[in-house]
């Protein structure tokens, strides 16, 4: 049994769910939601703060400020609280009520952006607010997850090696694309450690990350309104775009099996299911997907019938995993 002193020391690193009985493919899901921040973002938050402290960019008494749709904000709230920093999170209306409340309980100040930028959407508006806060307040330190190499380095050092250690025969890796920290870190690791691994990025329809047209997105986590500065497409073999209605259906289907995962996981697994159906030669390949968080923060959105029906229509309540032979 682990004994810890600070909350970021606890992280269940080696938990995988075998989805083969449900998908009919050898697909394993790496679960990253079992830590005190509740998501994979704890890795990036810790890495970025550690690096800033070592470089002297972050000094005692500083105030951290960051733009986040939810999970990184919660993770930074935890790290900042445990290390004695103030934290201001700039978010928008898509951030779930649970995530906002968690940040506030952990001592963060939450600033809501209500109007999207006409061109760059809510993310552009959030970034404008972060820059304004830093310009007007001495002692504010912006880690800038969108350009900070610590965002991907955390996964180069941890997530990628953990997957390879558990599944040395892995052939295909499915990773969601948000700020692309997880994607770039794992892709860089496998390019060096096992170049034969086929890296499939999974993104939301409406995201501009891979050059698709911008569109409305209601589920936080994956997708960007501004092309991520960390993205290097030379490390990505393929991209799958998933409509949010399929995100909802997949998440709810998994809940029927007793697995309550977040919206990003629904997107990643929907993309994986589509890709595997289109590539029958990989029917017996070992494939791995990454689940960034659990579903408890989505109870009032993805798992709330009225919210789903209002946005996506009643057809979004249909489930699909029951169609897969067990």
CSV table of C-alpha atoms in Angstrom, one decimal:
chain,number,residue,atom,x,y,z
A,1,UNK,CA,0.0,0.0,0.0
A,2,UNK,CA,1.5,3.4,-1.0
A,3,UNK,CA,2.2,6.0,1.7
A,4,UNK,CA,2.2,9.6,0.4
A,5,UNK,CA,2.8,13.1,1.7
A,6,UNK,CA,1.4,15.2,-1.1
A,7,UNK,CA,-1.7,14.5,-3.2
A,8,UNK,CA,0.2,14.4,-6.6
A,9,UNK,CA,2.3,11.5,-5.4
A,10,UNK,CA,-0.7,9.1,-5.8
A,11,UNK,CA,-1.5,8.0,-9.3
A,12,UNK,CA,-2.6,4.5,-10.5
A,13,UNK,CA,-0.3,4.1,-13.5
A,14,UNK,CA,-0.8,0.5,-14.6
A,15,UNK,CA,-4.6,0.1,-14.8
A,16,UNK,CA,-5.9,-1.1,-18.1
A,17,UNK,CA,-9.4,-2.3,-19.1
A,18,UNK,CA,-9.7,-5.2,-21.6
A,19,UNK,CA,-12.4,-4.1,-24.0
A,20,UNK,CA,-12.1,-7.2,-26.2
A,21,UNK,CA,-15.4,-8.8,-24.9
A,22,UNK,CA,-17.3,-5.6,-25.8
A,23,UNK,CA,-15.5,-4.5,-29.0
A,24,UNK,CA,-14.6,-7.8,-30.6
A,25,UNK,CA,-11.0,-6.5,-31.1
A,26,UNK,CA,-7.9,-6.7,-28.8
A,27,UNK,CA,-8.4,-3.2,-27.5
A,28,UNK,CA,-7.0,-2.2,-24.1
A,29,UNK,CA,-7.9,1.1,-22.4
A,30,UNK,CA,-5.3,2.8,-20.2
A,31,UNK,CA,-7.3,4.5,-17.4
A,32,UNK,CA,-5.7,7.8,-16.2
A,33,UNK,CA,-8.5,9.0,-14.0
A,34,UNK,CA,-7.4,7.4,-10.7
A,35,UNK,CA,-5.6,10.1,-8.9
A,36,UNK,CA,-6.6,13.0,-6.7
A,37,UNK,CA,-7.0,15.4,-9.6
A,38,UNK,CA,-9.1,12.8,-11.4
A,39,UNK,CA,-7.5,13.0,-14.8
A,40,UNK,CA,-4.3,12.5,-16.9
A,41,UNK,CA,-3.7,16.3,-16.6
A,42,UNK,CA,-2.1,15.8,-13.2
A,43,UNK,CA,1.0,14.6,-15.1
A,44,UNK,CA,1.3,17.7,-17.3
A,45,UNK,CA,0.5,20.0,-14.4
A,46,UNK,CA,3.2,18.5,-12.2
A,47,UNK,CA,5.8,18.5,-15.0
A,48,UNK,CA,5.1,22.1,-15.9
A,49,UNK,CA,5.2,23.4,-12.3
A,50,UNK,CA,8.4,21.4,-11.6
A,51,UNK,CA,10.1,22.8,-14.6
A,52,UNK,CA,9.1,26.3,-13.8
A,53,UNK,CA,10.4,26.0,-10.3
A,54,UNK,CA,13.7,24.6,-11.4
A,55,UNK,CA,14.2,27.4,-13.9
A,56,UNK,CA,13.3,30.1,-11.5
A,57,UNK,CA,10.3,31.2,-13.5
A,58,UNK,CA,8.1,30.3,-10.5
A,59,UNK,CA,9.0,31.7,-7.2
A,60,UNK,CA,7.4,31.6,-3.7
A,61,UNK,CA,4.3,33.8,-3.5
A,62,UNK,CA,3.6,33.7,-7.2
A,63,UNK,CA,0.2,33.3,-8.7
A,64,UNK,CA,-0.3,30.8,-11.4
A,65,UNK,CA,-2.7,31.6,-14.2
A,66,UNK,CA,-3.9,29.2,-17.0
A,67,UNK,CA,-6.6,28.7,-19.5
A,68,UNK,CA,-8.4,25.4,-19.2
A,69,UNK,CA,-11.7,23.7,-20.2
A,70,UNK,CA,-11.6,21.8,-16.9
A,71,UNK,CA,-9.2,19.0,-16.2
A,72,UNK,CA,-6.0,20.9,-16.3
A,73,UNK,CA,-7.6,23.6,-14.1
A,74,UNK,CA,-8.4,21.0,-11.5
A,75,UNK,CA,-5.0,19.5,-11.7
A,76,UNK,CA,-3.2,22.9,-11.3
A,77,UNK,CA,-5.6,23.8,-8.5
A,78,UNK,CA,-4.4,20.7,-6.6
A,79,UNK,CA,-0.7,21.3,-7.4
A,80,UNK,CA,-0.8,25.0,-6.6
A,81,UNK,CA,-2.6,24.4,-3.3
A,82,UNK,CA,-0.2,21.7,-2.2
A,83,UNK,CA,2.8,24.0,-3.0
A,84,UNK,CA,1.5,27.3,-1.6
A,85,UNK,CA,0.7,29.1,-4.8
A,86,UNK,CA,-2.4,31.0,-5.7
A,87,UNK,CA,-4.1,29.9,-8.9
A,88,UNK,CA,-6.4,31.7,-11.3
A,89,UNK,CA,-8.2,29.5,-13.9
A,90,UNK,CA,-9.7,31.1,-17.0
A,91,UNK,CA,-12.4,28.9,-18.4
A,92,UNK,CA,-15.7,29.2,-20.3
A,93,UNK,CA,-19.3,28.0,-20.2
A,94,UNK,CA,-18.5,24.5,-21.5
A,95,UNK,CA,-16.5,23.7,-18.3
A,96,UNK,CA,-18.7,21.4,-16.2
A,97,UNK,CA,-20.2,22.7,-13.0
A,98,UNK,CA,-18.4,19.9,-11.1
A,99,UNK,CA,-15.0,20.9,-12.5
A,100,UNK,CA,-15.6,24.6,-11.5
A,101,UNK,CA,-16.6,23.6,-8.0
A,102,UNK,CA,-13.6,21.3,-7.6
A,103,UNK,CA,-11.2,24.1,-8.6
A,104,UNK,CA,-12.9,26.5,-6.1
A,105,UNK,CA,-12.8,23.9,-3.3
A,106,UNK,CA,-9.1,23.5,-3.9
A,107,UNK,CA,-8.6,27.3,-3.5
A,108,UNK,CA,-8.5,28.5,-7.1
A,109,UNK,CA,-10.2,31.6,-8.5
A,110,UNK,CA,-12.3,30.7,-11.5
A,111,UNK,CA,-12.9,33.3,-14.2
A,112,UNK,CA,-15.6,32.6,-16.7
A,113,UNK,CA,-15.4,33.8,-20.3
A,114,UNK,CA,-19.0,34.1,-21.6
A,115,UNK,CA,-18.5,35.3,-25.2
A,116,UNK,CA,-16.4,33.4,-27.8
A,117,UNK,CA,-13.9,35.2,-30.0
A,118,UNK,CA,-15.5,35.7,-33.5
A,119,UNK,CA,-12.6,33.8,-35.2
A,120,UNK,CA,-10.9,31.7,-32.5
A,121,UNK,CA,-13.9,30.8,-30.4
A,122,UNK,CA,-13.9,30.3,-26.7
A,123,UNK,CA,-10.2,29.3,-26.6
A,124,UNK,CA,-9.2,32.6,-28.3
A,125,UNK,CA,-11.3,34.5,-25.8
A,126,UNK,CA,-9.8,32.7,-22.9
A,127,UNK,CA,-6.3,33.3,-24.1
A,128,UNK,CA,-7.0,37.0,-24.5
A,129,UNK,CA,-8.2,37.1,-20.9
A,130,UNK,CA,-5.1,35.3,-19.6
A,131,UNK,CA,-2.8,37.8,-21.5
A,132,UNK,CA,-4.8,40.7,-20.0
A,133,UNK,CA,-4.5,39.3,-16.5
A,134,UNK,CA,-0.7,38.8,-16.8
A,135,UNK,CA,-0.3,42.3,-18.2
A,136,UNK,CA,-2.2,43.9,-15.4
A,137,UNK,CA,-0.9,41.9,-12.4
A,138,UNK,CA,2.7,41.6,-11.4
A,139,UNK,CA,3.6,38.2,-10.1
A,140,UNK,CA,1.3,36.3,-12.4
A,141,UNK,CA,3.0,33.3,-14.1
A,142,UNK,CA,1.3,31.8,-17.1
A,143,UNK,CA,2.5,28.2,-17.7
A,144,UNK,CA,0.9,28.2,-21.2
A,145,UNK,CA,0.0,24.6,-21.6
A,146,UNK,CA,-0.5,25.2,-25.3
A,147,UNK,CA,3.2,25.9,-26.0
A,148,UNK,CA,4.9,24.4,-22.9
A,149,UNK,CA,7.1,21.4,-23.7
A,150,UNK,CA,6.4,20.0,-20.3
A,151,UNK,CA,2.9,19.3,-21.5
A,152,UNK,CA,4.2,16.6,-23.8
A,153,UNK,CA,7.4,15.7,-21.9
A,154,UNK,CA,5.3,14.3,-19.0
A,155,UNK,CA,3.9,11.7,-21.3
A,156,UNK,CA,7.2,11.0,-23.0
A,157,UNK,CA,8.6,10.1,-19.6
A,158,UNK,CA,5.6,8.3,-18.2
A,159,UNK,CA,2.5,7.4,-20.2
A,160,UNK,CA,4.3,6.1,-23.3
A,161,UNK,CA,6.8,3.9,-21.3
A,162,UNK,CA,4.0,2.5,-19.2
A,163,UNK,CA,2.0,1.4,-22.2
A,164,UNK,CA,5.0,-0.3,-23.8
A,165,UNK,CA,6.0,-2.0,-20.5
A,166,UNK,CA,2.5,-3.5,-20.2
A,167,UNK,CA,2.0,-4.3,-23.9
A,168,UNK,CA,5.3,-4.8,-25.7
A,169,UNK,CA,3.4,-6.2,-28.7
A,170,UNK,CA,1.3,-3.1,-29.1
A,171,UNK,CA,0.7,-2.3,-32.8
A,172,UNK,CA,-1.8,0.6,-32.8
A,173,UNK,CA,-2.2,3.4,-30.4
A,174,UNK,CA,-5.4,5.6,-30.2
A,175,UNK,CA,-4.9,9.0,-28.5
A,176,UNK,CA,-7.3,12.0,-28.2
A,177,UNK,CA,-6.1,15.4,-29.4
A,178,UNK,CA,-6.8,18.3,-27.2
A,179,UNK,CA,-3.7,20.5,-26.5
A,180,UNK,CA,-1.9,17.5,-28.0
A,181,UNK,CA,0.4,17.1,-25.0
A,182,UNK,CA,-0.5,13.4,-24.5
A,183,UNK,CA,-0.5,12.8,-28.2
A,184,UNK,CA,2.9,14.4,-28.9
A,185,UNK,CA,4.6,12.9,-25.8
A,186,UNK,CA,3.4,9.3,-26.5
A,187,UNK,CA,4.1,9.6,-30.3
A,188,UNK,CA,7.6,10.9,-29.7
A,189,UNK,CA,8.3,8.1,-27.3
A,190,UNK,CA,7.1,5.4,-29.6
A,191,UNK,CA,8.9,6.9,-32.6
A,192,UNK,CA,12.1,6.3,-30.7
A,193,UNK,CA,11.3,3.1,-28.7
A,194,UNK,CA,9.1,1.2,-31.2
A,195,UNK,CA,8.7,3.0,-34.5
A,196,UNK,CA,6.4,0.3,-35.9
A,197,UNK,CA,3.5,1.4,-33.6
A,198,UNK,CA,0.8,3.1,-35.7
A,199,UNK,CA,-0.3,6.3,-34.0
A,200,UNK,CA,-3.9,7.3,-34.6
A,201,UNK,CA,-5.0,10.7,-33.4
A,202,UNK,CA,-8.7,11.0,-32.5
A,203,UNK,CA,-10.3,14.5,-32.6
A,204,UNK,CA,-13.8,16.0,-32.4
A,205,UNK,CA,-15.7,17.2,-35.5
A,206,UNK,CA,-15.5,21.0,-35.3
A,207,UNK,CA,-11.9,21.1,-34.1
A,208,UNK,CA,-9.4,22.9,-36.3
A,209,UNK,CA,-6.3,21.0,-35.0
A,210,UNK,CA,-5.8,19.0,-38.2
A,211,UNK,CA,-7.1,21.5,-40.7
A,212,UNK,CA,-10.8,20.7,-40.6
A,213,UNK,CA,-13.3,23.6,-40.5
A,214,UNK,CA,-14.3,25.0,-37.2
A,215,UNK,CA,-17.7,24.1,-35.8
A,216,UNK,CA,-19.6,24.1,-32.5
A,217,UNK,CA,-18.4,21.7,-29.8
A,218,UNK,CA,-20.1,21.4,-26.5
A,219,UNK,CA,-18.1,18.6,-24.7
A,220,UNK,CA,-14.8,19.8,-23.1
A,221,UNK,CA,-11.6,18.0,-23.3
A,222,UNK,CA,-10.8,17.2,-27.0
A,223,UNK,CA,-10.7,19.6,-29.9
A,224,UNK,CA,-9.3,23.1,-30.3
A,225,UNK,CA,-10.5,26.4,-31.8
A,226,UNK,CA,-6.8,27.4,-32.4
A,227,UNK,CA,-4.2,25.1,-34.0
A,228,UNK,CA,-2.0,23.7,-31.1
A,229,UNK,CA,1.5,25.1,-31.1
A,230,UNK,CA,2.8,21.8,-29.8
A,231,UNK,CA,1.5,19.8,-32.8
A,232,UNK,CA,4.0,18.1,-35.1
A,233,UNK,CA,1.9,16.1,-37.6
A,234,UNK,CA,5.0,14.1,-38.7
A,235,UNK,CA,4.5,12.0,-35.6
A,236,UNK,CA,0.9,11.2,-36.4
A,237,UNK,CA,0.1,8.4,-38.8
A,238,UNK,CA,-3.7,8.9,-39.1
A,239,UNK,CA,-6.5,11.2,-37.9
A,240,UNK,CA,-10.1,10.2,-37.1
A,241,UNK,CA,-12.7,12.8,-36.5
A,242,UNK,CA,-15.7,11.9,-34.3
A,243,UNK,CA,-19.0,13.8,-34.2
A,244,UNK,CA,-20.0,14.6,-30.6
A,245,UNK,CA,-23.2,12.6,-30.9
A,246,UNK,CA,-21.0,9.5,-31.3
A,247,UNK,CA,-19.1,10.6,-28.2
A,248,UNK,CA,-22.3,10.6,-26.2
A,249,UNK,CA,-23.4,7.2,-27.5
A,250,UNK,CA,-20.1,5.5,-26.8
A,251,UNK,CA,-19.8,6.9,-23.3
A,252,UNK,CA,-23.3,5.8,-22.5
A,253,UNK,CA,-22.8,2.4,-24.0
A,254,UNK,CA,-19.7,1.9,-21.7
A,255,UNK,CA,-21.8,2.9,-18.8
A,256,UNK,CA,-24.2,0.1,-19.6
A,257,UNK,CA,-21.2,-2.2,-19.0
A,258,UNK,CA,-20.4,-0.6,-15.7
A,259,UNK,CA,-17.6,1.6,-16.9
A,260,UNK,CA,-18.3,5.3,-16.3
A,261,UNK,CA,-15.8,7.3,-18.4
A,262,UNK,CA,-15.6,10.9,-19.5
A,263,UNK,CA,-16.5,12.5,-22.8
A,264,UNK,CA,-13.0,12.4,-24.1
A,265,UNK,CA,-12.9,8.6,-23.6
A,266,UNK,CA,-16.2,8.3,-25.5
A,267,UNK,CA,-14.6,10.2,-28.4
A,268,UNK,CA,-11.4,8.2,-28.4
A,269,UNK,CA,-13.2,4.8,-28.3
A,270,UNK,CA,-15.7,5.8,-30.9
A,271,UNK,CA,-12.8,6.7,-33.2
A,272,UNK,CA,-11.0,3.5,-32.4
A,273,UNK,CA,-14.1,1.4,-33.1
A,274,UNK,CA,-14.5,3.2,-36.5
A,275,UNK,CA,-10.8,2.8,-37.4
A,276,UNK,CA,-10.7,-0.9,-36.4
A,277,UNK,CA,-13.9,-1.6,-38.5
A,278,UNK,CA,-12.2,0.0,-41.5
A,279,UNK,CA,-8.9,-2.0,-41.0
A,280,UNK,CA,-9.9,-5.7,-40.6
A,281,UNK,CA,-6.3,-6.8,-41.0
A,282,UNK,CA,-5.8,-5.5,-37.4
A,283,UNK,CA,-8.6,-7.6,-36.0
A,284,UNK,CA,-6.1,-9.6,-33.9
A,285,UNK,CA,-3.6,-6.8,-33.4
A,286,UNK,CA,-2.9,-5.5,-29.9
A,287,UNK,CA,-4.3,-2.0,-29.7
A,288,UNK,CA,-4.3,0.5,-26.9
A,289,UNK,CA,-6.4,3.6,-26.2
A,290,UNK,CA,-6.0,6.2,-23.5
A,291,UNK,CA,-8.8,7.3,-21.2
A,292,UNK,CA,-8.0,10.8,-19.8
A,293,UNK,CA,-10.7,10.8,-17.0
A,294,UNK,CA,-13.7,9.3,-15.5
A,295,UNK,CA,-17.4,10.1,-16.0
A,296,UNK,CA,-18.4,11.7,-12.7
A,297,UNK,CA,-17.6,15.2,-14.0
A,298,UNK,CA,-20.1,14.7,-16.9
A,299,UNK,CA,-23.2,13.7,-14.9
A,300,UNK,CA,-24.9,17.0,-15.7
A,301,UNK,CA,-23.9,16.8,-19.4
A,302,UNK,CA,-23.0,13.6,-21.3
A,303,UNK,CA,-25.0,11.5,-18.8
A,304,UNK,CA,-28.0,13.9,-18.4
A,305,UNK,CA,-30.8,12.9,-20.7
A,306,UNK,CA,-32.3,16.3,-21.1
A,307,UNK,CA,-29.0,18.0,-21.8
A,308,UNK,CA,-28.2,15.4,-24.5
A,309,UNK,CA,-31.6,15.5,-26.1
A,310,UNK,CA,-31.6,19.4,-26.2
A,311,UNK,CA,-28.3,19.5,-28.0
A,312,UNK,CA,-28.0,16.3,-30.1
A,313,UNK,CA,-31.6,15.0,-30.3
A,314,UNK,CA,-33.2,11.9,-28.9
A,315,UNK,CA,-31.3,9.7,-31.2
A,316,UNK,CA,-28.1,10.4,-29.2
A,317,UNK,CA,-29.6,8.3,-26.4
A,318,UNK,CA,-29.3,5.1,-28.5
A,319,UNK,CA,-26.5,2.8,-27.5
A,320,UNK,CA,-24.3,0.5,-29.6
A,321,UNK,CA,-22.1,-1.9,-27.7
A,322,UNK,CA,-25.0,-4.2,-27.1
A,323,UNK,CA,-24.8,-5.0,-30.9
A,324,UNK,CA,-21.3,-6.4,-30.5
A,325,UNK,CA,-21.3,-10.2,-29.8
A,326,UNK,CA,-20.0,-11.1,-26.3
